[in-house]
Amino acid sequence: MADESVEISFDLGDLERDLSQLDKIFLEREEDGKDNFYVLLNEVVKKCFDGISLNFSKIDLYIKKFDTVSVQSEEDKKIKILIKNILILLKKQAKLFQLIDYVSKNIDLIIDGSSDKKREFLRKSITYYKKIKSNKEASLSADTDELIKKIDNVLSAKLHEINIKIEENQRMLHRFLDDKMRFEEDIKENILEDDYFSTKGMFLRFKLQGKFYVIKNELVLNKYKLSPTKAKKLAQKTLIKLGQLTSMFGDPLKGMTGKLQEVPLKELKNINLYPLKIVPIKLNKKLKWVLIVDITNNKYGAIFVEEVYDELVEGEISEGFLKVEDTLLEIVDPLALWKKQQEDSL
């Protein structure tokens, strides 16, 4: 076999691409095996790759063993694929002697070498293997520096393309961020203008699922503290009685304001309340307060919340928000909530 150097071609300098061109038979599912990969590999080289006096008698046996042996690293897996290909080709042609001799001489490198050395071994071996399969002359003595230079050239070209795309994406991202910043500044400027807000009012502040809300204080008729278990249960109903919100000996009239403070106790307990859901009730265990609110035309609602703050807040309102200093709080409208829930139930 000629020993002259030949040009080694790596279209993309990509070892994975070269491996994908090997026989599909080696893409079979790996199974757990009892034999250690390195022990089996060393045995194959000693008993099958013995110079020109090749031992063909155990090739089929070792091909089957390679189907069951397990490997850990990516390099070992690729070496396994390569060696198994060589075993099959041994049954077909004698031109593999030089390749087998190369593998035999590098068995220590395979077992004890670094990942870089294993990759270099794979590059040379796979190149020669491909040329043998196409019946072309090949030599493993091809200049390593030339090979590395070819790979570097291809990788450099690909890297340049990638850098160009990265720069384009960065420019697009910067344009997007600039537009977003200008948009937010415009919104902030419009919201904070003094003439943007209109009427003032006094509001009760409360918290629900970690967010603060406000409601017109004149709409809140009373508030009761409940156990989280009871609050969670009642909050999920569509209609409840006011009497369900107090204990057996509790006085629902205590603290009552507005129209309901004149209602007789027995009648008051039987007044229907619509649980109003500002956000979906997700079995929130933190619910422990309920606000009794006036909806409209003798309809009343119950808003279950986490915390209620006695100190009323005053601010400027517009577009469903209350401006308190530099903070915007969402205003809860019981009538709007009730209408939406009635529409959703149809």
Short mmCIF file of C-alpha atoms in Angstrom, two decimals:
data_model
loop_
_atom_site.label_atom_id
_atom_site.label_comp_id
_atom_site.label_asym_id
_atom_site.label_seq_id
_atom_site.Cartn_x
_atom_site.Cartn_y
_atom_site.Cartn_z
CA MET A 1 0.00 0.00 0.00
CA ALA A 2 1.36 3.39 -0.98
CA ASP A 3 2.82 5.45 1.82
CA GLU A 4 2.69 8.79 0.04
CA SER A 5 0.76 11.67 1.61
CA VAL A 6 -2.69 12.40 0.26
CA GLU A 7 -4.99 15.35 0.79
CA ILE A 8 -7.43 14.81 3.64
CA SER A 9 -10.78 16.47 3.14
CA PHE A 10 -13.03 17.66 5.95
CA ASP A 11 -15.89 19.60 4.37
CA LEU A 12 -16.85 21.32 7.62
CA GLY A 13 -14.04 20.24 9.90
CA ASP A 14 -16.77 18.57 11.90
CA LEU A 15 -16.03 15.20 13.45
CA GLU A 16 -19.70 14.61 14.16
CA ARG A 17 -20.49 14.96 10.43
CA ASP A 18 -17.84 12.35 9.59
CA LEU A 19 -19.17 9.93 12.18
CA SER A 20 -22.72 10.33 10.84
CA GLN A 21 -21.48 8.97 7.49
CA LEU A 22 -20.37 5.64 8.99
CA ASP A 23 -22.53 2.56 8.62
CA LYS A 24 -26.02 3.00 10.06
CA ILE A 25 -25.73 -0.35 11.79
CA PHE A 26 -23.70 1.34 14.49
CA LEU A 27 -26.52 3.64 15.48
CA GLU A 28 -28.22 0.73 17.26
CA ARG A 29 -29.45 1.21 20.84
CA GLU A 30 -26.74 0.64 23.40
CA GLU A 31 -27.47 -1.86 26.15
CA ASP A 32 -25.80 -2.21 29.49
CA GLY A 33 -22.94 -4.71 29.29
CA LYS A 34 -20.88 -6.50 31.87
CA ASP A 35 -17.56 -6.05 30.04
CA ASN A 36 -15.51 -2.93 30.54
CA PHE A 37 -15.03 -0.99 27.30
CA TYR A 38 -11.29 -0.59 27.66
CA VAL A 39 -10.80 -4.27 28.55
CA LEU A 40 -12.75 -5.35 25.49
CA LEU A 41 -10.98 -2.82 23.26
CA ASN A 42 -7.55 -4.02 24.39
CA GLU A 43 -8.59 -7.64 23.80
CA VAL A 44 -9.80 -6.88 20.27
CA VAL A 45 -6.53 -5.17 19.38
CA LYS A 46 -4.40 -7.98 20.85
CA LYS A 47 -6.34 -10.88 19.33
CA CYS A 48 -7.73 -9.46 16.07
CA PHE A 49 -5.31 -6.67 15.08
CA ASP A 50 -2.16 -8.75 15.19
CA GLY A 51 -0.24 -7.24 12.28
CA ILE A 52 -0.67 -8.98 8.92
CA SER A 53 -1.50 -12.30 10.51
CA LEU A 54 -5.05 -11.20 11.15
CA ASN A 55 -7.31 -13.42 13.21
CA PHE A 56 -10.70 -13.49 11.45
CA SER A 57 -12.16 -16.32 13.53
CA LYS A 58 -13.47 -14.13 16.36
CA ILE A 59 -14.57 -11.08 14.41
CA ASP A 60 -18.30 -11.94 14.51
CA LEU A 61 -18.09 -12.64 18.23
CA TYR A 62 -16.49 -9.28 18.97
CA ILE A 63 -18.98 -7.44 16.77
CA LYS A 64 -21.77 -8.83 18.96
CA LYS A 65 -19.86 -7.94 22.14
CA PHE A 66 -19.56 -4.33 21.01
CA ASP A 67 -23.38 -4.21 20.89
CA THR A 68 -23.59 -4.85 24.63
CA VAL A 69 -20.59 -3.01 26.05
CA SER A 70 -21.22 0.39 27.71
CA VAL A 71 -19.10 3.54 27.32
CA GLN A 72 -19.17 6.82 29.24
CA SER A 73 -17.49 9.67 27.35
CA GLU A 74 -18.35 10.95 23.88
CA GLU A 75 -14.83 10.18 22.70
CA ASP A 76 -15.07 6.55 23.82
CA LYS A 77 -18.45 6.20 22.13
CA LYS A 78 -17.02 7.41 18.84
CA ILE A 79 -14.01 5.12 19.18
CA LYS A 80 -16.41 2.24 19.75
CA ILE A 81 -18.26 3.10 16.53
CA LEU A 82 -14.97 3.28 14.63
CA ILE A 83 -13.61 -0.06 15.91
CA LYS A 84 -16.86 -1.87 15.14
CA ASN A 85 -16.79 -0.53 11.59
CA ILE A 86 -13.26 -1.81 11.21
CA LEU A 87 -14.28 -5.31 12.35
CA ILE A 88 -17.00 -5.51 9.69
CA LEU A 89 -14.67 -4.28 6.97
CA LEU A 90 -12.11 -6.92 7.98
CA LYS A 91 -14.48 -9.51 6.58
CA LYS A 92 -14.55 -7.79 3.20
CA GLN A 93 -11.09 -6.53 2.30
CA ALA A 94 -7.42 -6.75 3.22
CA LYS A 95 -6.63 -3.08 2.66
CA LEU A 96 -7.32 -2.44 6.29
CA PHE A 97 -3.92 -3.74 7.41
CA GLN A 98 -2.39 -0.30 7.63
CA LEU A 99 -5.35 1.10 9.51
CA ILE A 100 -5.33 -1.85 11.90
CA ASP A 101 -1.64 -1.41 12.45
CA TYR A 102 -2.23 2.27 13.28
CA VAL A 103 -4.93 1.38 15.80
CA SER A 104 -2.70 -1.29 17.38
CA LYS A 105 0.16 1.12 17.82
CA ASN A 106 -2.11 3.70 19.47
CA ILE A 107 -4.00 1.43 21.86
CA ASP A 108 -2.26 3.01 24.87
CA LEU A 109 -3.25 6.47 23.63
CA ILE A 110 -6.89 5.36 23.35
CA ILE A 111 -6.98 3.92 26.86
CA ASP A 112 -4.87 6.47 28.74
CA GLY A 113 -4.73 9.49 26.43
CA SER A 114 -6.45 12.85 26.80
CA SER A 115 -9.60 13.87 24.93
CA ASP A 116 -7.54 16.00 22.51
CA LYS A 117 -5.31 13.05 21.63
CA LYS A 118 -8.33 10.81 21.17
CA ARG A 119 -9.91 13.33 18.83
CA GLU A 120 -6.71 13.51 16.78
CA PHE A 121 -6.67 9.72 16.61
CA LEU A 122 -10.29 9.76 15.41
CA ARG A 123 -9.58 12.37 12.72
CA LYS A 124 -6.78 10.35 11.17
CA SER A 125 -8.47 6.99 11.49
CA ILE A 126 -11.83 8.09 10.09
CA THR A 127 -10.20 9.84 7.12
CA TYR A 128 -8.27 6.69 6.22
CA TYR A 129 -11.29 4.48 6.84
CA LYS A 130 -13.44 6.53 4.41
CA LYS A 131 -10.82 6.32 1.68
CA ILE A 132 -10.50 2.55 2.09
CA LYS A 133 -14.28 2.19 1.70
CA SER A 134 -14.10 4.14 -1.57
CA ASN A 135 -11.11 2.02 -2.74
CA LYS A 136 -8.77 5.01 -2.80
CA GLU A 137 -5.18 5.01 -1.64
CA ALA A 138 -4.66 6.68 1.72
CA SER A 139 -1.88 7.24 4.15
CA LEU A 140 -2.04 7.94 7.85
CA SER A 141 1.21 9.85 7.54
CA ALA A 142 -0.57 12.89 6.12
CA ASP A 143 0.85 16.09 7.52
CA THR A 144 -0.91 16.91 10.78
CA ASP A 145 -0.17 20.62 10.53
CA GLU A 146 -1.81 20.76 7.12
CA LEU A 147 -4.85 18.95 8.47
CA ILE A 148 -5.17 21.37 11.38
CA LYS A 149 -4.74 24.30 9.01
CA LYS A 150 -7.60 23.07 6.80
CA ILE A 151 -9.85 22.58 9.82
CA ASP A 152 -8.96 26.03 11.19
CA ASN A 153 -9.77 27.66 7.85
CA VAL A 154 -13.20 26.06 7.72
CA LEU A 155 -13.94 26.85 11.36
CA SER A 156 -12.74 30.44 10.93
CA ALA A 157 -15.12 30.94 8.00
CA LYS A 158 -18.02 29.51 9.98
CA LEU A 159 -17.09 31.61 13.01
CA HIS A 160 -17.04 34.73 10.87
CA GLU A 161 -20.57 33.98 9.64
CA ILE A 162 -21.74 33.42 13.21
CA ASN A 163 -20.18 36.70 14.39
CA ILE A 164 -21.95 38.58 11.60
CA LYS A 165 -25.30 37.11 12.67
CA ILE A 166 -24.58 37.93 16.32
CA GLU A 167 -23.83 41.55 15.43
CA GLU A 168 -27.05 41.79 13.40
CA ASN A 169 -29.07 40.35 16.31
CA GLN A 170 -27.42 42.76 18.75
CA ARG A 171 -28.31 45.72 16.55
CA MET A 172 -31.93 44.52 16.35
CA LEU A 173 -32.02 44.04 20.13
CA HIS A 174 -30.64 47.54 20.77
CA ARG A 175 -33.24 49.05 18.43
CA PHE A 176 -35.98 47.12 20.23
CA LEU A 177 -34.76 48.24 23.67
CA ASP A 178 -34.49 51.85 22.53
CA ASP A 179 -38.05 51.76 21.18
CA LYS A 180 -39.30 50.11 24.38
CA MET A 181 -37.57 52.72 26.54
CA ARG A 182 -39.05 55.59 24.53
CA PHE A 183 -42.51 54.01 24.76
CA GLU A 184 -42.24 53.61 28.55
CA GLU A 185 -41.03 57.18 28.94
CA ASP A 186 -44.02 58.42 26.92
CA ILE A 187 -46.42 56.39 29.07
CA LYS A 188 -44.79 57.62 32.29
CA GLU A 189 -44.91 61.21 31.13
CA ASN A 190 -48.61 60.96 30.26
CA ILE A 191 -49.55 59.27 33.53
CA LEU A 192 -47.71 61.68 35.80
CA GLU A 193 -49.05 64.86 34.21
CA ASP A 194 -51.14 66.74 36.81
CA ASP A 195 -53.98 67.49 34.39
CA TYR A 196 -54.31 63.81 33.46
CA PHE A 197 -56.23 62.99 36.67
CA SER A 198 -59.63 64.25 37.63
CA THR A 199 -61.76 63.81 40.75
CA LYS A 200 -60.40 62.93 44.19
CA GLY A 201 -61.75 60.44 46.71
CA MET A 202 -61.13 58.44 49.89
CA PHE A 203 -60.30 54.77 49.42
CA LEU A 204 -59.84 51.65 51.50
CA ARG A 205 -56.65 49.76 50.68
CA PHE A 206 -56.34 45.97 50.79
CA LYS A 207 -54.05 43.21 49.55
CA LEU A 208 -54.90 40.13 47.49
CA GLN A 209 -52.42 37.50 46.31
CA GLY A 210 -49.52 39.86 47.02
CA LYS A 211 -50.95 42.86 45.12
CA PHE A 212 -52.43 46.07 46.56
CA TYR A 213 -55.87 47.32 45.48
CA VAL A 214 -58.20 50.13 46.56
CA ILE A 215 -61.98 50.49 46.67
CA LYS A 216 -64.12 53.56 47.34
CA ASN A 217 -64.66 53.64 51.08
CA GLU A 218 -68.33 54.63 50.66
CA LEU A 219 -68.97 51.26 48.96
CA VAL A 220 -67.58 49.24 51.88
CA LEU A 221 -70.38 48.49 54.36
CA ASN A 222 -68.46 46.26 56.77
CA LYS A 223 -65.53 43.88 57.10
CA TYR A 224 -65.17 40.61 59.01
CA LYS A 225 -62.16 38.54 59.92
CA LEU A 226 -62.43 34.82 59.09
CA SER A 227 -60.35 31.70 59.43
CA PRO A 228 -58.36 30.94 56.25
CA THR A 229 -60.19 27.62 55.82
CA LYS A 230 -63.63 29.24 55.99
CA ALA A 231 -62.61 32.16 53.79
CA LYS A 232 -61.21 29.87 51.13
CA LYS A 233 -64.38 27.75 51.11
CA LEU A 234 -66.81 30.65 50.87
CA ALA A 235 -64.74 32.55 48.29
CA GLN A 236 -65.27 29.78 45.76
CA LYS A 237 -69.09 29.86 45.95
CA THR A 238 -71.34 31.86 43.63
CA LEU A 239 -73.81 32.97 46.33
CA ILE A 240 -73.64 33.02 50.13
CA LYS A 241 -75.63 34.39 53.09
CA LEU A 242 -74.28 37.24 55.18
CA GLY A 243 -74.89 35.18 58.30
CA GLN A 244 -72.27 32.65 57.11
CA LEU A 245 -69.56 35.23 57.68
CA THR A 246 -69.98 35.45 61.45
CA SER A 247 -69.83 32.92 64.25
CA MET A 248 -72.92 31.61 66.04
CA PHE A 249 -72.66 34.31 68.70
CA GLY A 250 -71.16 36.98 66.48
CA ASP A 251 -73.00 40.22 65.77
CA PRO A 252 -73.08 40.96 62.02
CA LEU A 253 -74.40 44.48 62.75
CA LYS A 254 -71.23 45.47 64.59
CA GLY A 255 -69.36 47.97 62.45
CA MET A 256 -72.06 47.98 59.75
CA THR A 257 -72.55 51.21 57.80
CA GLY A 258 -74.77 52.46 55.03
CA LYS A 259 -78.13 50.93 54.14
CA LEU A 260 -77.55 47.65 55.97
CA GLN A 261 -77.16 49.15 59.43
CA GLU A 262 -80.94 49.69 59.60
CA VAL A 263 -81.88 46.13 58.58
CA PRO A 264 -83.25 43.87 61.37
CA LEU A 265 -80.75 41.25 62.57
CA LYS A 266 -82.74 38.19 61.43
CA GLU A 267 -83.26 39.66 57.98
CA LEU A 268 -79.66 40.82 57.79
CA LYS A 269 -78.31 37.30 58.27
CA ASN A 270 -80.33 36.07 55.25
CA ILE A 271 -79.20 38.76 52.84
CA ASN A 272 -77.59 37.26 49.73
CA LEU A 273 -73.99 38.16 48.94
CA TYR A 274 -72.19 37.61 45.62
CA PRO A 275 -68.52 36.59 46.14
CA LEU A 276 -66.67 38.90 43.76
CA LYS A 277 -63.47 37.48 42.28
CA ILE A 278 -60.89 40.12 41.45
CA VAL A 279 -58.43 37.38 40.47
CA PRO A 280 -59.07 33.63 40.08
CA ILE A 281 -59.25 31.91 43.46
CA LYS A 282 -56.38 29.41 43.45
CA LEU A 283 -57.08 27.83 46.81
CA ASN A 284 -55.29 30.73 48.42
CA LYS A 285 -54.65 29.82 52.07
CA LYS A 286 -53.85 33.45 52.98
CA LEU A 287 -57.45 34.73 52.70
CA LYS A 288 -58.60 35.92 56.13
CA TRP A 289 -60.75 39.02 55.62
CA VAL A 290 -64.00 39.67 53.77
CA LEU A 291 -65.34 43.07 52.71
CA ILE A 292 -69.11 43.56 52.44
CA VAL A 293 -69.62 45.94 49.51
CA ASP A 294 -72.57 47.69 47.89
CA ILE A 295 -73.02 46.63 44.26
CA THR A 296 -76.23 48.43 43.23
CA ASN A 297 -80.03 48.32 43.70
CA ASN A 298 -79.99 46.30 46.92
CA LYS A 299 -77.37 43.86 45.61
CA TYR A 300 -74.37 43.22 47.81
CA GLY A 301 -71.03 41.55 47.31
CA ALA A 302 -68.30 39.90 49.35
CA ILE A 303 -64.63 40.40 48.48
CA PHE A 304 -62.27 37.95 50.19
CA VAL A 305 -58.77 39.39 50.73
CA GLU A 306 -55.51 38.76 52.56
CA GLU A 307 -55.14 42.04 54.46
CA VAL A 308 -57.22 45.19 55.06
CA TYR A 309 -55.63 48.50 56.06
CA ASP A 310 -57.72 50.79 58.30
CA GLU A 311 -55.97 53.99 57.27
CA LEU A 312 -57.78 55.42 54.26
CA VAL A 313 -55.80 56.78 51.32
CA GLU A 314 -56.58 59.79 49.19
CA GLY A 315 -55.45 60.41 45.67
CA GLU A 316 -56.37 61.41 42.15
CA ILE A 317 -58.30 58.94 40.04
CA SER A 318 -58.49 58.27 36.34
CA GLU A 319 -58.72 55.32 33.98
CA GLY A 320 -59.38 52.85 36.78
CA PHE A 321 -56.31 53.77 38.86
CA LEU A 322 -55.65 55.84 41.96
CA LYS A 323 -52.50 57.94 42.03
CA VAL A 324 -51.05 58.12 45.55
CA GLU A 325 -47.83 60.13 45.37
CA ASP A 326 -45.84 58.20 42.72
CA THR A 327 -47.76 54.94 43.11
CA LEU A 328 -50.66 53.74 40.94
CA LEU A 329 -53.17 51.42 42.63
CA GLU A 330 -55.89 49.57 40.73
CA ILE A 331 -59.44 50.60 41.74
CA VAL A 332 -61.90 47.77 42.31
CA ASP A 333 -65.42 48.41 40.95
CA PRO A 334 -67.95 45.96 42.55
CA LEU A 335 -70.61 46.62 39.90
CA ALA A 336 -68.21 45.91 37.02
CA LEU A 337 -67.05 42.69 38.70
CA TRP A 338 -70.62 41.52 39.29
CA LYS A 339 -71.68 42.22 35.68
CA LYS A 340 -68.69 40.33 34.31
CA GLN A 341 -69.36 37.31 36.51
CA GLN A 342 -73.03 37.30 35.44
CA GLU A 343 -72.03 37.38 31.77
CA ASP A 344 -69.47 34.61 32.23
CA SER A 345 -72.04 32.39 33.90
CA LEU A 346 -74.44 32.52 30.90
#
